[in-house]
Tab-separated table of C-alpha atoms and ligand atoms in Angstrom:
chain	number	residue	atom	x	y	z
A	50	MET	CA	-83.287	-54.172	-253.876
A	51	LYS	CA	-81.286	-51.269	-252.491
A	52	ALA	CA	-80.488	-51.506	-248.787
A	53	ASP	CA	-77.584	-50.140	-246.753
A	54	ALA	CA	-75.038	-52.154	-244.798
A	55	ILE	CA	-74.308	-50.876	-241.292
A	56	LYS	CA	-70.619	-50.717	-240.435
A	57	ILE	CA	-70.056	-52.058	-236.910
A	58	THR	CA	-66.290	-51.646	-236.879
A	59	GLU	CA	-63.450	-51.725	-239.433
A	60	GLY	CA	-64.232	-54.522	-241.899
A	61	VAL	CA	-67.353	-55.746	-240.071
A	62	TYR	CA	-70.888	-54.996	-241.291
A	63	TRP	CA	-74.454	-55.819	-240.289
A	64	VAL	CA	-76.196	-56.993	-243.466
A	65	GLY	CA	-79.379	-58.407	-241.950
A	66	ILE	CA	-83.063	-58.390	-242.792
A	67	LEU	CA	-85.736	-56.196	-241.239
A	68	ASP	CA	-88.934	-58.254	-241.214
A	69	TRP	CA	-91.488	-55.629	-240.212
A	70	ASP	CA	-94.571	-57.796	-240.789
A	71	LEU	CA	-94.034	-61.000	-238.836
A	72	ARG	CA	-96.719	-61.394	-236.137
A	73	ASP	CA	-96.509	-65.085	-235.318
A	74	TYR	CA	-93.388	-67.222	-235.241
A	75	HIS	CA	-94.568	-70.769	-234.483
A	76	GLY	CA	-96.892	-69.422	-231.798
A	77	TYR	CA	-94.586	-66.670	-230.517
A	78	THR	CA	-96.453	-63.386	-230.956
A	79	LEU	CA	-94.312	-60.491	-232.081
A	80	GLU	CA	-94.338	-57.198	-233.915
A	81	GLY	CA	-91.648	-57.956	-236.450
A	82	THR	CA	-88.147	-59.303	-236.068
A	83	THR	CA	-84.752	-59.152	-237.732
A	84	TYR	CA	-82.629	-61.930	-239.188
A	85	ASN	CA	-79.180	-60.576	-238.464
A	86	CYS	CA	-76.341	-61.530	-240.783
A	87	TYR	CA	-72.829	-60.143	-240.648
A	88	LEU	CA	-70.140	-59.680	-243.258
A	89	VAL	CA	-66.474	-59.724	-242.209
A	90	PHE	CA	-63.691	-58.572	-244.541
A	91	GLY	CA	-60.229	-60.003	-243.888
A	92	LYS	CA	-57.147	-59.117	-245.923
A	93	GLU	CA	-57.470	-62.334	-247.910
A	94	LYS	CA	-61.023	-63.568	-247.524
A	95	THR	CA	-64.557	-62.353	-246.872
A	96	ALA	CA	-66.990	-64.244	-244.648
A	97	LEU	CA	-70.745	-64.144	-244.270
A	98	ILE	CA	-72.069	-65.158	-240.851
A	99	ASP	CA	-75.516	-66.777	-241.132
A	100	ASN	CA	-78.165	-65.962	-243.742
A	101	THR	CA	-81.935	-65.713	-243.731
A	102	TYR	CA	-85.450	-67.069	-244.153
A	103	PRO	CA	-86.325	-68.351	-247.643
A	104	GLY	CA	-87.766	-65.557	-249.729
A	105	THR	CA	-86.259	-62.702	-247.713
A	106	SER	CA	-82.824	-62.528	-249.338
A	107	PRO	CA	-83.207	-59.442	-251.608
A	108	GLN	CA	-82.516	-57.220	-248.576
A	109	LEU	CA	-79.498	-59.340	-247.669
A	110	TRP	CA	-78.037	-59.101	-251.174
A	111	GLY	CA	-78.708	-55.348	-251.265
A	112	ARG	CA	-76.766	-54.849	-248.056
A	113	ILE	CA	-73.954	-57.185	-249.162
A	114	TYR	CA	-73.485	-55.196	-252.376
A	115	ASP	CA	-73.500	-51.985	-250.338
A	116	ALA	CA	-70.884	-53.348	-247.893
A	117	PHE	CA	-68.537	-54.246	-250.767
A	118	LYS	CA	-69.068	-50.748	-252.149
A	119	GLN	CA	-68.281	-49.187	-248.779
A	120	GLU	CA	-65.080	-51.278	-248.686
A	121	GLY	CA	-64.141	-49.985	-252.147
A	122	LYS	CA	-64.282	-53.469	-253.700
A	123	GLU	CA	-65.702	-53.870	-257.181
A	124	GLU	CA	-65.976	-57.641	-257.197
A	125	VAL	CA	-68.517	-59.161	-254.831
A	126	LYS	CA	-67.082	-62.471	-253.658
A	127	ILE	CA	-67.798	-64.466	-250.548
A	128	ASP	CA	-65.153	-67.028	-249.616
A	129	VAL	CA	-66.452	-68.311	-246.315
A	130	ILE	CA	-69.855	-68.949	-244.784
A	131	ILE	CA	-70.126	-69.466	-241.050
A	132	GLN	CA	-73.373	-71.249	-240.234
A	133	ASN	CA	-73.898	-70.904	-236.483
A	134	HIS	CA	-77.270	-72.693	-236.495
A	135	ILE	CA	-79.304	-74.701	-238.989
A	136	GLU	CA	-82.830	-73.413	-238.299
A	137	ILE	CA	-84.377	-72.121	-241.493
A	138	ASP	CA	-84.485	-68.452	-240.424
A	139	HIS	CA	-80.666	-68.486	-240.478
A	140	SER	CA	-79.920	-71.001	-243.209
A	141	GLY	CA	-82.821	-70.727	-245.662
A	142	CYS	CA	-80.885	-68.867	-248.390
A	143	ILE	CA	-77.560	-70.640	-248.134
A	144	THR	CA	-77.881	-72.279	-251.550
A	145	GLU	CA	-78.026	-68.842	-253.202
A	146	PHE	CA	-74.439	-68.443	-251.957
A	147	THR	CA	-73.197	-71.960	-252.662
A	148	ASN	CA	-74.586	-71.658	-256.203
A	149	LYS	CA	-73.038	-68.251	-256.850
A	150	PHE	CA	-69.706	-68.992	-255.138
A	151	PRO	CA	-69.224	-72.777	-255.576
A	152	ASP	CA	-65.693	-72.637	-254.110
A	153	LEU	CA	-66.740	-71.093	-250.819
A	154	LYS	CA	-65.920	-72.912	-247.593
A	155	LEU	CA	-68.774	-73.549	-245.197
A	156	TYR	CA	-68.013	-73.949	-241.481
A	157	CYS	CA	-70.551	-75.272	-238.986
A	158	SER	CA	-70.734	-77.584	-235.979
A	159	THR	CA	-70.552	-81.342	-236.520
A	160	LYS	CA	-74.233	-81.686	-235.615
A	161	ALA	CA	-75.143	-79.029	-238.179
A	162	VAL	CA	-73.759	-81.005	-241.122
A	163	ALA	CA	-76.533	-83.613	-241.189
A	164	GLY	CA	-79.150	-81.014	-240.232
A	165	LEU	CA	-78.240	-78.693	-243.100
A	166	LYS	CA	-78.314	-81.546	-245.608
A	167	ASN	CA	-81.742	-82.566	-244.261
A	168	HIS	CA	-83.187	-79.055	-244.400
A	169	LEU	CA	-81.617	-78.228	-247.744
A	170	PRO	CA	-81.354	-81.329	-249.958
A	171	ALA	CA	-79.558	-79.237	-252.605
A	172	LEU	CA	-76.580	-79.287	-250.226
A	173	ALA	CA	-76.465	-83.101	-250.130
A	174	ASP	CA	-73.145	-83.242	-252.014
A	175	PHE	CA	-71.719	-79.934	-250.828
A	176	GLU	CA	-68.562	-80.347	-248.767
A	177	MET	CA	-68.888	-78.825	-245.294
A	178	ASN	CA	-66.192	-78.209	-242.721
A	179	PRO	CA	-67.317	-79.235	-239.241
A	180	VAL	CA	-65.626	-77.329	-236.404
A	181	LYS	CA	-65.442	-77.792	-232.652
A	182	THR	CA	-64.712	-75.545	-229.682
A	183	GLY	CA	-61.305	-73.861	-230.048
A	184	ASP	CA	-60.986	-74.356	-233.826
A	185	THR	CA	-60.085	-71.205	-235.726
A	186	VAL	CA	-60.446	-69.735	-239.220
A	187	ASP	CA	-58.242	-66.836	-240.305
A	188	LEU	CA	-59.471	-64.465	-243.025
A	189	GLY	CA	-56.231	-62.451	-242.861
A	190	GLY	CA	-56.155	-60.206	-239.817
A	191	LYS	CA	-59.671	-61.306	-238.831
A	192	THR	CA	-59.698	-64.571	-236.902
A	193	PHE	CA	-62.753	-66.577	-235.867
A	194	THR	CA	-62.697	-68.955	-232.908
A	195	PHE	CA	-65.643	-71.318	-232.533
A	196	LEU	CA	-67.442	-72.286	-229.356
A	197	GLU	CA	-69.983	-75.089	-229.520
A	198	ALA	CA	-73.208	-74.227	-227.710
A	199	PRO	CA	-75.445	-77.306	-227.940
A	200	MET	CA	-79.082	-76.714	-226.927
A	201	LEU	CA	-78.650	-72.943	-226.926
A	202	HIS	CA	-81.019	-73.538	-228.395
A	203	TRP	CA	-80.677	-76.512	-230.800
A	204	PRO	CA	-78.125	-79.348	-230.697
A	205	ASP	CA	-76.207	-77.801	-233.624
A	206	SER	CA	-75.949	-74.250	-232.212
A	207	MET	CA	-72.527	-72.632	-231.908
A	208	PHE	CA	-71.000	-69.215	-231.214
A	209	THR	CA	-68.272	-67.554	-233.274
A	210	LEU	CA	-65.852	-65.078	-231.684
A	211	LEU	CA	-64.062	-62.548	-233.877
A	212	GLY	CA	-60.915	-62.211	-231.777
A	213	GLU	CA	-59.377	-58.986	-233.137
A	214	ASP	CA	-62.593	-57.018	-232.547
A	215	GLY	CA	-64.018	-58.878	-229.548
A	216	ILE	CA	-67.366	-59.518	-231.250
A	217	LEU	CA	-69.284	-62.643	-230.256
A	218	PHE	CA	-71.708	-63.797	-232.941
A	219	SER	CA	-74.072	-65.767	-230.725
A	220	ASN	CA	-76.898	-66.596	-233.134
A	221	ASP	CA	-80.201	-67.104	-231.219
A	222	ALA	CA	-78.673	-66.791	-227.755
A	223	PHE	CA	-79.040	-63.230	-226.386
A	224	SER	CA	-81.565	-62.392	-229.143
A	225	GLN	CA	-84.793	-60.428	-228.979
A	226	HIS	CA	-87.636	-60.529	-231.516
A	227	ILE	CA	-87.669	-56.784	-232.193
A	228	CYS	CA	-87.816	-54.966	-235.511
A	229	SER	CA	-86.391	-51.498	-235.039
A	230	SER	CA	-84.788	-48.966	-237.324
A	231	TYR	CA	-81.885	-48.910	-234.854
A	232	ARG	CA	-79.237	-51.603	-234.543
A	233	TYR	CA	-77.737	-51.161	-231.083
A	234	ASP	CA	-78.969	-51.796	-227.542
A	235	ASN	CA	-78.313	-48.230	-226.415
A	236	GLU	CA	-80.431	-46.676	-229.163
A	237	ILE	CA	-83.776	-47.944	-227.865
A	238	SER	CA	-85.550	-48.018	-224.489
A	239	GLU	CA	-83.735	-50.324	-222.068
A	240	ASP	CA	-86.998	-51.564	-220.494
A	241	PHE	CA	-88.400	-52.484	-223.916
A	242	LEU	CA	-85.165	-54.208	-224.906
A	243	LEU	CA	-84.852	-56.266	-221.727
A	244	GLN	CA	-88.548	-57.183	-221.785
A	245	HIS	CA	-88.064	-58.636	-225.274
A	246	ALA	CA	-84.811	-60.362	-224.294
A	247	GLN	CA	-86.741	-61.914	-221.382
A	248	LYS	CA	-89.538	-62.978	-223.723
A	249	PHE	CA	-87.036	-64.632	-226.039
A	250	TYR	CA	-85.349	-66.434	-223.133
A	251	ALA	CA	-88.642	-67.568	-221.572
A	252	ASN	CA	-90.019	-68.965	-224.810
A	253	LEU	CA	-86.920	-70.466	-226.385
A	254	VAL	CA	-84.172	-70.995	-223.833
A	255	THR	CA	-85.827	-71.870	-220.485
A	256	PRO	CA	-85.513	-75.685	-220.775
A	257	SER	CA	-81.776	-75.272	-221.469
A	258	SER	CA	-81.159	-73.231	-218.318
A	259	PRO	CA	-78.677	-75.693	-216.718
A	260	LEU	CA	-76.682	-75.617	-219.977
A	261	VAL	CA	-76.766	-71.808	-220.016
A	262	LEU	CA	-75.118	-71.748	-216.586
A	263	ARG	CA	-72.479	-74.242	-217.722
A	264	LYS	CA	-71.808	-72.254	-220.907
A	265	LEU	CA	-71.416	-69.016	-218.966
A	266	ASP	CA	-68.925	-70.757	-216.642
A	267	GLU	CA	-67.052	-72.062	-219.685
A	268	VAL	CA	-66.872	-68.549	-221.156
A	269	VAL	CA	-65.376	-67.287	-217.892
A	270	ASN	CA	-62.962	-70.237	-217.556
A	271	LEU	CA	-61.699	-69.830	-221.120
A	272	GLY	CA	-60.953	-66.179	-220.346
A	273	LEU	CA	-63.389	-65.040	-223.031
A	274	LEU	CA	-65.448	-62.687	-220.874
A	275	GLU	CA	-62.715	-60.036	-220.912
A	276	GLN	CA	-62.365	-60.401	-224.676
A	277	ILE	CA	-66.035	-59.903	-225.562
A	278	LYS	CA	-66.673	-56.233	-226.264
A	279	MET	CA	-69.905	-56.727	-228.186
A	280	ILE	CA	-72.502	-59.480	-228.635
A	281	ALA	CA	-74.051	-59.665	-232.085
A	282	PRO	CA	-77.054	-62.034	-231.951
A	283	SER	CA	-79.190	-63.236	-234.844
A	284	HIS	CA	-82.380	-61.350	-233.890
A	285	GLY	CA	-82.831	-57.833	-232.590
A	286	GLN	CA	-80.356	-55.344	-231.213
A	287	ILE	CA	-76.569	-55.705	-230.944
A	288	TRP	CA	-75.316	-55.575	-227.349
A	289	THR	CA	-72.592	-52.954	-226.890
A	290	ASP	CA	-72.742	-53.717	-223.169
A	291	PRO	CA	-72.360	-57.527	-223.122
A	292	LEU	CA	-72.552	-57.800	-219.347
A	293	LYS	CA	-76.045	-56.344	-219.348
A	294	ILE	CA	-77.462	-59.395	-221.108
A	295	ILE	CA	-74.956	-61.928	-219.722
A	296	ASN	CA	-75.982	-60.987	-216.165
A	297	LYS	CA	-79.644	-61.314	-217.125
A	298	TYR	CA	-79.023	-64.796	-218.563
A	299	GLN	CA	-77.268	-65.714	-215.308
A	300	ASP	CA	-80.352	-64.543	-213.342
A	301	TRP	CA	-82.941	-66.234	-215.575
A	302	ALA	CA	-81.016	-69.501	-215.841
A	303	SER	CA	-80.525	-69.705	-212.089
A	304	GLY	CA	-84.206	-69.100	-211.317
A	305	LYS	CA	-83.863	-65.649	-209.755
A	306	CYS	CA	-87.407	-64.348	-209.221
A	307	LYS	CA	-88.994	-61.115	-208.084
A	308	ASP	CA	-91.716	-60.813	-205.437
A	309	LYS	CA	-94.048	-61.297	-208.328
A	310	VAL	CA	-97.060	-63.396	-209.286
A	311	THR	CA	-98.527	-64.157	-212.707
A	312	PHE	CA	-102.263	-64.760	-212.995
A	313	ILE	CA	-103.491	-66.984	-215.815
A	314	TYR	CA	-107.247	-67.448	-216.040
A	315	ASP	CA	-110.329	-67.815	-218.147
A	316	THR	CA	-113.950	-67.312	-217.202
A	317	MET	CA	-117.472	-68.343	-218.275
A	318	HIS	CA	-119.912	-65.920	-216.587
A	319	TYR	CA	-117.330	-63.786	-214.759
A	320	SER	CA	-117.237	-65.697	-211.446
A	321	THR	CA	-113.674	-66.971	-211.874
A	322	LYS	CA	-112.645	-63.540	-213.095
A	323	LYS	CA	-114.103	-61.937	-209.944
A	324	MET	CA	-112.162	-64.418	-207.809
A	325	ALA	CA	-108.972	-63.484	-209.696
A	326	HIS	CA	-109.502	-59.780	-209.208
A	327	ALA	CA	-110.156	-60.195	-205.458
A	328	MET	CA	-107.032	-62.355	-205.015
A	329	ILE	CA	-104.980	-59.774	-206.944
A	330	GLU	CA	-106.146	-57.078	-204.485
A	331	GLY	CA	-104.895	-59.188	-201.583
A	332	LEU	CA	-101.501	-59.681	-203.242
A	333	ILE	CA	-100.952	-56.048	-204.115
A	334	SER	CA	-101.966	-54.993	-200.601
A	335	GLU	CA	-98.694	-56.660	-199.552
A	336	GLY	CA	-96.630	-55.036	-202.295
A	337	ILE	CA	-96.405	-58.045	-204.623
A	338	GLU	CA	-96.039	-57.265	-208.331
A	339	VAL	CA	-98.862	-58.861	-210.327
A	340	LYS	CA	-99.228	-59.557	-214.040
A	341	ALA	CA	-102.609	-60.861	-215.168
A	342	TYR	CA	-103.383	-62.777	-218.355
A	343	PHE	CA	-106.977	-63.359	-219.425
A	344	LEU	CA	-106.930	-66.293	-221.802
A	345	HIS	CA	-109.928	-65.121	-223.832
A	346	THR	CA	-107.497	-62.786	-225.547
A	347	ASP	CA	-103.964	-63.146	-224.211
A	348	GLY	CA	-101.365	-65.417	-225.750
A	349	ARG	CA	-99.069	-68.019	-224.284
A	350	SER	CA	-95.780	-66.396	-225.314
A	351	ASP	CA	-96.530	-63.309	-223.199
A	352	VAL	CA	-97.774	-65.421	-220.299
A	353	VAL	CA	-94.534	-67.388	-219.962
A	354	THR	CA	-92.423	-64.231	-220.216
A	355	ASP	CA	-93.842	-63.165	-216.861
A	356	VAL	CA	-93.867	-66.657	-215.403
A	357	LEU	CA	-90.058	-66.708	-215.836
A	358	ASP	CA	-89.352	-64.246	-213.008
A	359	SER	CA	-92.479	-64.923	-210.909
A	360	LYS	CA	-92.299	-66.856	-207.646
A	361	ALA	CA	-95.825	-68.165	-208.141
A	362	ILE	CA	-98.620	-68.487	-210.634
A	363	PHE	CA	-102.367	-68.349	-209.922
A	364	VAL	CA	-104.252	-70.440	-212.451
A	365	GLY	CA	-108.021	-70.044	-212.626
A	366	SER	CA	-110.716	-71.761	-214.642
A	367	PRO	CA	-114.402	-72.480	-214.349
A	368	THR	CA	-115.448	-76.087	-214.637
A	369	MET	CA	-116.991	-77.004	-217.947
A	370	MET	CA	-118.096	-80.639	-218.369
A	371	ASN	CA	-115.931	-81.709	-215.404
A	372	ASN	CA	-112.805	-80.094	-216.852
A	373	PRO	CA	-111.019	-76.733	-217.113
A	374	PHE	CA	-111.743	-74.488	-220.086
A	375	PRO	CA	-109.896	-75.649	-223.236
A	376	SER	CA	-107.777	-72.480	-223.258
A	377	LEU	CA	-106.117	-73.724	-220.076
A	378	GLY	CA	-105.010	-76.845	-221.921
A	379	ASP	CA	-102.939	-74.746	-224.319
A	380	ILE	CA	-101.079	-72.992	-221.532
A	381	ILE	CA	-100.588	-76.145	-219.443
A	382	TYR	CA	-98.992	-77.954	-222.390
A	383	TYR	CA	-96.690	-74.985	-222.910
A	384	LEU	CA	-95.723	-74.685	-219.232
A	385	THR	CA	-94.965	-78.398	-219.260
A	386	SER	CA	-92.703	-78.104	-222.323
A	387	LEU	CA	-90.787	-75.169	-220.937
A	388	SER	CA	-90.003	-76.990	-217.702
A	389	PHE	CA	-89.394	-73.964	-215.491
A	390	LYS	CA	-88.204	-76.301	-212.737
A	391	LYS	CA	-84.954	-76.635	-214.687
A	392	THR	CA	-84.046	-73.095	-213.588
A	393	GLY	CA	-83.522	-74.643	-210.156
A	394	TYR	CA	-86.334	-72.643	-208.536
A	395	GLN	CA	-89.489	-74.473	-207.482
A	396	LYS	CA	-92.299	-72.130	-208.471
A	397	LYS	CA	-95.561	-72.325	-206.547
A	398	ALA	CA	-99.026	-72.579	-208.058
A	399	ILE	CA	-102.454	-71.770	-206.661
A	400	VAL	CA	-105.496	-73.006	-208.567
A	401	PHE	CA	-108.994	-71.596	-208.322
A	402	GLY	CA	-112.321	-71.450	-210.118
A	403	SER	CA	-116.071	-71.440	-210.054
A	404	LYS	CA	-118.023	-74.643	-210.565
A	405	GLY	CA	-121.683	-75.482	-211.050
A	406	TRP	CA	-122.323	-78.889	-209.489
A	407	GLY	CA	-119.751	-81.627	-209.837
A	408	GLY	CA	-116.629	-79.508	-210.291
A	409	GLY	CA	-113.366	-80.954	-211.578
A	410	ALA	CA	-111.394	-78.025	-213.044
A	411	THR	CA	-109.188	-77.269	-210.042
A	412	LYS	CA	-108.503	-80.955	-209.417
A	413	LYS	CA	-107.357	-81.425	-213.004
A	414	LEU	CA	-105.331	-78.200	-212.934
A	415	THR	CA	-103.597	-79.369	-209.750
A	416	THR	CA	-102.576	-82.676	-211.308
A	417	ASP	CA	-101.439	-81.027	-214.532
A	418	LEU	CA	-99.452	-78.269	-212.863
A	419	GLU	CA	-97.709	-80.765	-210.589
A	420	GLY	CA	-96.841	-82.674	-213.743
A	421	ALA	CA	-95.422	-79.451	-215.181
A	422	GLY	CA	-93.102	-79.098	-212.170
A	423	PHE	CA	-95.016	-76.594	-210.014
A	424	GLU	CA	-95.679	-77.036	-206.302
A	425	VAL	CA	-99.424	-76.556	-205.922
A	426	ILE	CA	-99.999	-74.922	-202.524
A	427	GLY	CA	-103.680	-74.000	-202.775
A	428	GLN	CA	-106.892	-75.161	-204.427
A	429	HIS	CA	-109.957	-72.927	-204.116
A	430	ASP	CA	-113.394	-73.667	-205.570
A	431	LEU	CA	-116.712	-71.977	-205.109
A	432	THR	CA	-120.196	-72.749	-206.450
A	433	PHE	CA	-121.703	-70.566	-209.166
A	434	ILE	CA	-121.548	-66.835	-208.287
A	435	PRO	CA	-119.165	-65.597	-205.575
A	436	THR	CA	-120.844	-63.837	-202.648
A	437	ALA	CA	-119.326	-60.775	-200.985
A	438	ASP	CA	-117.981	-63.096	-198.286
A	439	ASP	CA	-116.449	-65.383	-200.912
A	440	LEU	CA	-114.637	-62.443	-202.481
A	441	ASP	CA	-113.367	-61.273	-199.092
A	442	LYS	CA	-112.034	-64.784	-198.613
A	443	CYS	CA	-110.277	-64.560	-202.012
A	444	TYR	CA	-108.695	-61.264	-200.943
A	445	ASP	CA	-107.435	-62.964	-197.761
A	446	ILE	CA	-106.025	-65.869	-199.770
A	447	GLY	CA	-104.076	-63.406	-201.924
A	448	LYS	CA	-102.773	-61.598	-198.849
A	449	GLU	CA	-101.741	-64.824	-197.126
A	450	ILE	CA	-99.867	-66.130	-200.186
A	451	ALA	CA	-98.161	-62.741	-200.557
A	452	LYS	CA	-96.769	-62.983	-197.003
A	453	GLN	CA	-95.575	-66.513	-197.696
A	454	LEU	CA	-93.796	-65.489	-200.921
A	455	LYS	CA	-92.132	-62.464	-199.331
A	456	ASN	CA	-90.564	-64.740	-196.685
A	457	GLU	CA	-88.901	-66.992	-199.258
B	565	FEO	FE1	-83.677	-67.862	-234.926
B	565	FEO	FE2	-83.374	-71.170	-233.870
B	565	FEO	O1	-83.688	-69.756	-235.057
């Protein structure tokens, strides 16, 4: 298919895929994404950085052909593939290139070698060139330096710095699942961009937060921060202002929170929902920012985006057969996997809900949230329908917790 390459700087092109239709990426809700790939022309060799999901390559080829045309080259030939990460959205079409250009050299981290052969059995006998931090590849006036980045976000992940142009190809790190007709950070709304960068971090990077801090220190200590003029991730917009996202990663990884609370609740006959709404009134009376997620309809990937910079969560469920609603189980599993405690900030949790006779939901939620690394500082049950007095009490609980959070 015909598709244009976007020239980023002399000899460097974005040749990625716009996936307008994707709405669910293993449980992450989105409204499209991009699989960014980049083509770099040196004097002697041409390199492709990452590729794309199986079945999406016609766009990639269209842009590659266009980039060669823009460079005035008649023969399309790729000499080098840099594979920054093995996950299938960045490696799924690699065999199209190894088949067409059997002499090409493939560079990846040591951990990626076995992973690529596992994901793509057709590569079983293909010779790969494992690289480590500090190794370089020169295309002729365009030099790559590699920086291993294990668990950002898989063990095999690495970054590639194009020294002459100061472009860091960071793969998933610093990404956002956005599909826009624009390629750069400064061409779309900053709030929208940062909200999606936060969503990406919350859902995919949170458990690696201690490693993020170490990697950022390493970047500073190696003197790379001054060299990086642009960050080109594998999803979403290219950062022309690298510090904007680097500073955000520093904040998220170190557990910096706002005076903010995220509500996560479900309801049977609206009693738990009424409790939630009364507590929210108490919190906002003290100026606390509140985000509320009603689990009848709202999804886990949005919930955790707001949990990331919240000091506390309020988790509400009615009791059904001595337990919380099943929808709470989904979110508790996810909160447990993401391990927010690893950001170094001990988030608080308050549990609440309506019960009929025996109860059990708040007790179970308390145990589960403690297991997920939250400090549970309140447990509030009421029987059947809340009275006006009960709701006043909920308001007061919200107000009291707000004062406590503001003093932290
Ligand atoms: Fe965008 Fe880990 O893949």
